[in-house]
Amino acid sequence: GEDVEQSLFLSVREGDSSVINCTYTDSSSTYLYWYKQEPGAGLQLLTYIFSNMDMKQDQRLTVLLNKKDKHLSLRIADTQTGDSAIYFCAEIASASKIIFGSGTRLSIRP
Amino acid sequence: DAMVIQNPRYQVTQFGKPVTLSCSQTLNHNVMYWYQQKSSQAPKLLFHYYDKDFNNEADTPDNFQSRRPNTSFCFLDIRSPGLGDAAMYLCATSSTSGSDNEQFFGPGTRLTVL
């Protein structure tokens, strides 16, 4: 079955880059997503990448996809305190269903 | 201009006492989902409605039921809550006519079971 794995915690210094990694199992996934969850809130789509792409950049966010290794990463440049949140990697499992990883809690230190 | 609304935000119930959580949406999306999220875990899909078609996940306990009376509203009924059902419950919507299958989440209802 489908499975998405992430490391649970990441701590970076304010102003540095954050890199959150994810591995997935379903090679047929057409879309891969990064969702952000702030404390006490629902999930919000940050960005996504289509499976025929290797990279997608959106302002401070860069998504890299290595299909051979089934590895997805999210890089946040110039990390700010407002970036503190839990980041979920997700892959599409069917037309109306996605599978989430367990989330990476990003904390920012001064 | 809230798009996915969940009420209440916090719900306290007693062990075994039925409880209903509600979700409404202004997006006119045809798919609505209910997820259970426990601390430091991924959201776990309980079931979803594709239009009026109900799709239950194989490992969702019978204790959990859902109703979707119209496009805008969806309810989660927990018939006999146990202590293990204490969690955040997230409602989400998506449109199958969209190209990226983005799911739009509500803020969640945190359920406490005493």
Coordinates of C-alpha atoms in Angstrom, one line a residue:
Chain A
G1 CA 0.0 0.0 0.0
E2 CA 1.0 3.6 -0.2
D3 CA 3.2 5.0 2.5
V4 CA 4.8 8.5 3.0
E5 CA 7.7 9.0 5.5
Q6 CA 9.2 12.1 6.9
S7 CA 11.5 12.9 9.8
L8 CA 9.6 14.3 12.8
F9 CA 11.6 17.3 13.7
L10 CA 13.8 20.0 12.2
S11 CA 15.4 23.0 13.9
V12 CA 17.0 25.8 12.0
R13 CA 18.4 29.2 12.7
E14 CA 16.4 32.2 11.6
G15 CA 17.6 33.4 8.2
D16 CA 19.0 30.0 7.2
S17 CA 17.5 27.6 4.7
S18 CA 15.3 24.7 5.9
V19 CA 15.2 21.5 4.0
I20 CA 12.4 19.0 4.8
N21 CA 12.7 15.6 3.2
C22 CA 10.1 13.0 2.4
T23 CA 10.0 9.5 0.8
Y24 CA 7.0 7.9 -0.8
T25 CA 6.2 4.5 -2.2
D26 CA 3.6 4.9 -5.0
S27 CA 5.6 5.5 -8.2
S28 CA 2.4 6.1 -10.1
S29 CA 1.5 9.2 -8.0
T30 CA 0.9 12.1 -10.4
Y31 CA 0.9 14.8 -7.8
L32 CA 3.0 15.3 -4.7
Y33 CA 2.1 18.0 -2.2
W34 CA 3.4 20.0 0.7
Y35 CA 0.9 21.1 3.3
K36 CA 1.5 23.4 6.2
Q37 CA -0.3 23.2 9.6
E38 CA 0.1 26.0 12.1
P39 CA -0.8 25.4 15.7
G40 CA -4.6 24.8 16.3
A41 CA -5.4 25.1 12.6
G42 CA -6.2 22.9 9.6
L43 CA -3.8 22.1 6.9
Q44 CA -3.1 24.5 4.1
L45 CA -1.6 23.6 0.7
L46 CA 1.8 25.3 0.3
T47 CA 2.8 23.9 -3.0
Y48 CA 2.6 20.9 -5.2
I49 CA 4.6 19.3 -8.0
F50 CA 3.5 17.3 -10.9
S51 CA 5.3 14.0 -11.4
N52 CA 6.8 15.0 -14.8
M53 CA 8.7 17.8 -13.1
D54 CA 12.0 17.7 -11.3
M55 CA 11.8 21.1 -9.6
K56 CA 9.4 23.8 -8.9
Q57 CA 10.2 27.2 -7.4
D58 CA 7.7 29.6 -5.8
Q59 CA 9.2 32.6 -4.1
R60 CA 11.1 31.2 -1.0
L61 CA 10.0 27.7 -1.7
T62 CA 11.8 25.1 -3.8
V63 CA 10.5 21.6 -4.3
L64 CA 12.8 18.9 -5.7
L65 CA 11.5 15.6 -6.9
N66 CA 13.7 12.6 -7.5
K67 CA 11.4 10.0 -9.0
K68 CA 14.0 7.3 -9.3
D69 CA 14.5 7.4 -5.5
K70 CA 10.9 8.4 -4.7
H71 CA 12.3 11.3 -2.8
L72 CA 10.7 14.7 -2.4
S73 CA 12.1 17.7 -0.6
L74 CA 10.9 21.2 0.4
R75 CA 13.5 24.0 0.8
I76 CA 12.5 27.2 2.5
A77 CA 15.0 30.0 1.9
D78 CA 15.6 32.7 4.5
T79 CA 13.5 30.9 7.2
Q80 CA 11.4 33.2 9.3
T81 CA 9.7 32.7 12.7
G82 CA 6.4 32.6 10.8
D83 CA 7.5 29.5 9.1
S84 CA 7.3 27.6 12.4
A85 CA 4.7 24.9 11.7
I86 CA 4.3 21.2 10.9
Y87 CA 4.9 20.4 7.2
F88 CA 3.2 17.4 5.7
C89 CA 4.3 15.7 2.6
A90 CA 1.5 13.9 0.7
E91 CA 1.0 11.9 -2.4
I92 CA -2.1 11.4 -4.4
A93 CA -3.5 7.9 -4.1
S94 CA -6.6 8.2 -6.4
A95 CA -8.7 10.9 -8.0
S96 CA -10.1 12.0 -4.7
K97 CA -7.7 10.7 -2.1
I98 CA -4.3 11.7 -0.8
I99 CA -2.0 10.0 1.7
F100 CA -0.2 12.2 4.2
G101 CA 3.2 11.6 5.9
S102 CA 3.4 12.0 9.7
G103 CA 4.6 15.6 9.4
T104 CA 7.9 17.4 10.2
R105 CA 7.8 20.0 13.0
L106 CA 9.9 22.9 12.0
S107 CA 11.2 25.1 14.8
I108 CA 13.1 28.3 14.3
R109 CA 15.8 29.4 16.8
P110 CA 17.1 33.0 17.0
Chain B
D1 CA -14.7 34.8 3.6
A2 CA -14.2 31.4 5.4
M3 CA -14.4 28.6 2.9
V4 CA -14.6 25.5 5.1
I5 CA -16.2 26.0 8.4
Q6 CA -16.2 23.6 11.3
N7 CA -18.4 23.9 14.4
P8 CA -17.7 23.8 17.2
R9 CA -14.0 24.4 17.4
Y10 CA -13.8 22.6 20.7
Q11 CA -16.2 19.8 21.8
V12 CA -16.3 18.1 25.1
T13 CA -18.3 14.9 25.5
Q14 CA -18.7 12.1 28.0
F15 CA -17.6 8.6 27.5
G16 CA -20.3 6.8 25.5
K17 CA -22.4 10.0 24.9
P18 CA -23.1 10.5 21.2
V19 CA -21.6 13.6 19.6
T20 CA -22.0 15.3 16.2
L21 CA -19.4 17.5 14.5
S22 CA -20.4 19.7 11.6
C23 CA -18.7 21.0 8.6
S24 CA -19.9 23.4 5.9
Q25 CA -18.3 24.8 2.8
T26 CA -18.9 27.7 0.5
L27 CA -16.7 26.4 -2.3
N28 CA -19.4 24.2 -4.0
H29 CA -16.9 21.3 -4.1
N30 CA -18.2 17.9 -4.8
V31 CA -16.0 16.0 -2.5
M32 CA -15.9 16.3 1.3
Y33 CA -13.6 14.4 3.7
W34 CA -13.4 13.7 7.4
Y35 CA -10.0 13.1 8.9
Q36 CA -9.0 12.2 12.4
Q37 CA -5.7 13.6 13.6
K38 CA -4.0 12.6 16.8
S39 CA -1.1 14.4 18.3
S40 CA 2.1 14.3 16.2
Q41 CA 0.5 12.0 13.7
A42 CA -0.7 12.3 10.1
P43 CA -4.3 13.1 9.4
K44 CA -6.1 9.7 9.0
L45 CA -8.9 9.6 6.5
L46 CA -12.1 8.2 8.0
F47 CA -14.4 8.5 5.0
H48 CA -15.3 10.8 2.2
Y49 CA -18.3 11.7 0.1
Y50 CA -17.9 11.9 -3.7
D51 CA -21.1 13.8 -4.4
K52 CA -23.7 11.7 -2.7
D53 CA -21.6 8.5 -2.8
F54 CA -20.2 7.6 0.6
N55 CA -16.7 6.0 0.7
N56 CA -15.7 4.4 4.0
E57 CA -12.1 3.5 4.7
A58 CA -11.6 -0.1 5.6
D59 CA -10.2 0.5 9.0
T60 CA -12.7 3.2 10.1
P61 CA -14.6 1.9 13.2
D62 CA -18.4 1.3 13.0
N63 CA -18.7 3.9 15.8
F64 CA -18.1 6.6 13.2
Q65 CA -20.8 7.6 10.8
S66 CA -21.3 10.4 8.4
R67 CA -24.2 12.3 6.7
R68 CA -24.2 14.7 3.8
P69 CA -27.6 16.1 3.4
N70 CA -26.6 18.5 0.7
T71 CA -23.5 19.8 -1.2
S72 CA -22.6 22.3 1.5
F73 CA -22.9 20.3 4.7
C74 CA -21.3 17.2 6.1
F75 CA -21.6 15.7 9.6
L76 CA -19.5 13.3 11.6
D77 CA -21.4 11.3 14.1
I78 CA -19.6 9.4 16.8
R79 CA -22.2 7.0 18.3
S80 CA -20.4 6.0 21.5
P81 CA -17.2 8.0 22.0
G82 CA -14.3 6.2 23.8
L83 CA -11.3 7.8 25.4
G84 CA -9.3 6.7 22.3
D85 CA -11.5 8.9 20.1
A86 CA -10.2 12.1 21.6
A87 CA -8.5 13.9 18.7
M88 CA -8.6 16.7 16.3
Y89 CA -11.2 16.1 13.5
L90 CA -10.6 17.8 10.3
C91 CA -13.0 18.4 7.5
A92 CA -11.7 19.0 3.9
T93 CA -13.2 19.6 0.5
S94 CA -11.9 19.2 -3.1
S95 CA -13.2 19.5 -6.6
T96 CA -12.7 16.7 -9.1
S97 CA -13.0 19.3 -11.8
G98 CA -9.8 21.0 -10.6
S99 CA -6.4 20.0 -12.1
D100 CA -4.4 19.5 -8.9
N101 CA -6.8 17.8 -6.5
E102 CA -6.0 20.4 -3.8
Q103 CA -7.8 19.7 -0.6
F104 CA -9.1 22.7 1.4
F105 CA -9.2 22.2 5.1
G106 CA -11.3 23.6 7.9
P107 CA -9.7 24.7 11.2
G108 CA -10.7 21.4 12.9
T109 CA -12.8 20.5 15.9
R110 CA -10.8 19.3 18.9
L111 CA -12.8 16.6 20.7
T112 CA -12.2 15.8 24.3
V113 CA -13.8 12.7 25.9
L114 CA -14.2 12.7 29.7

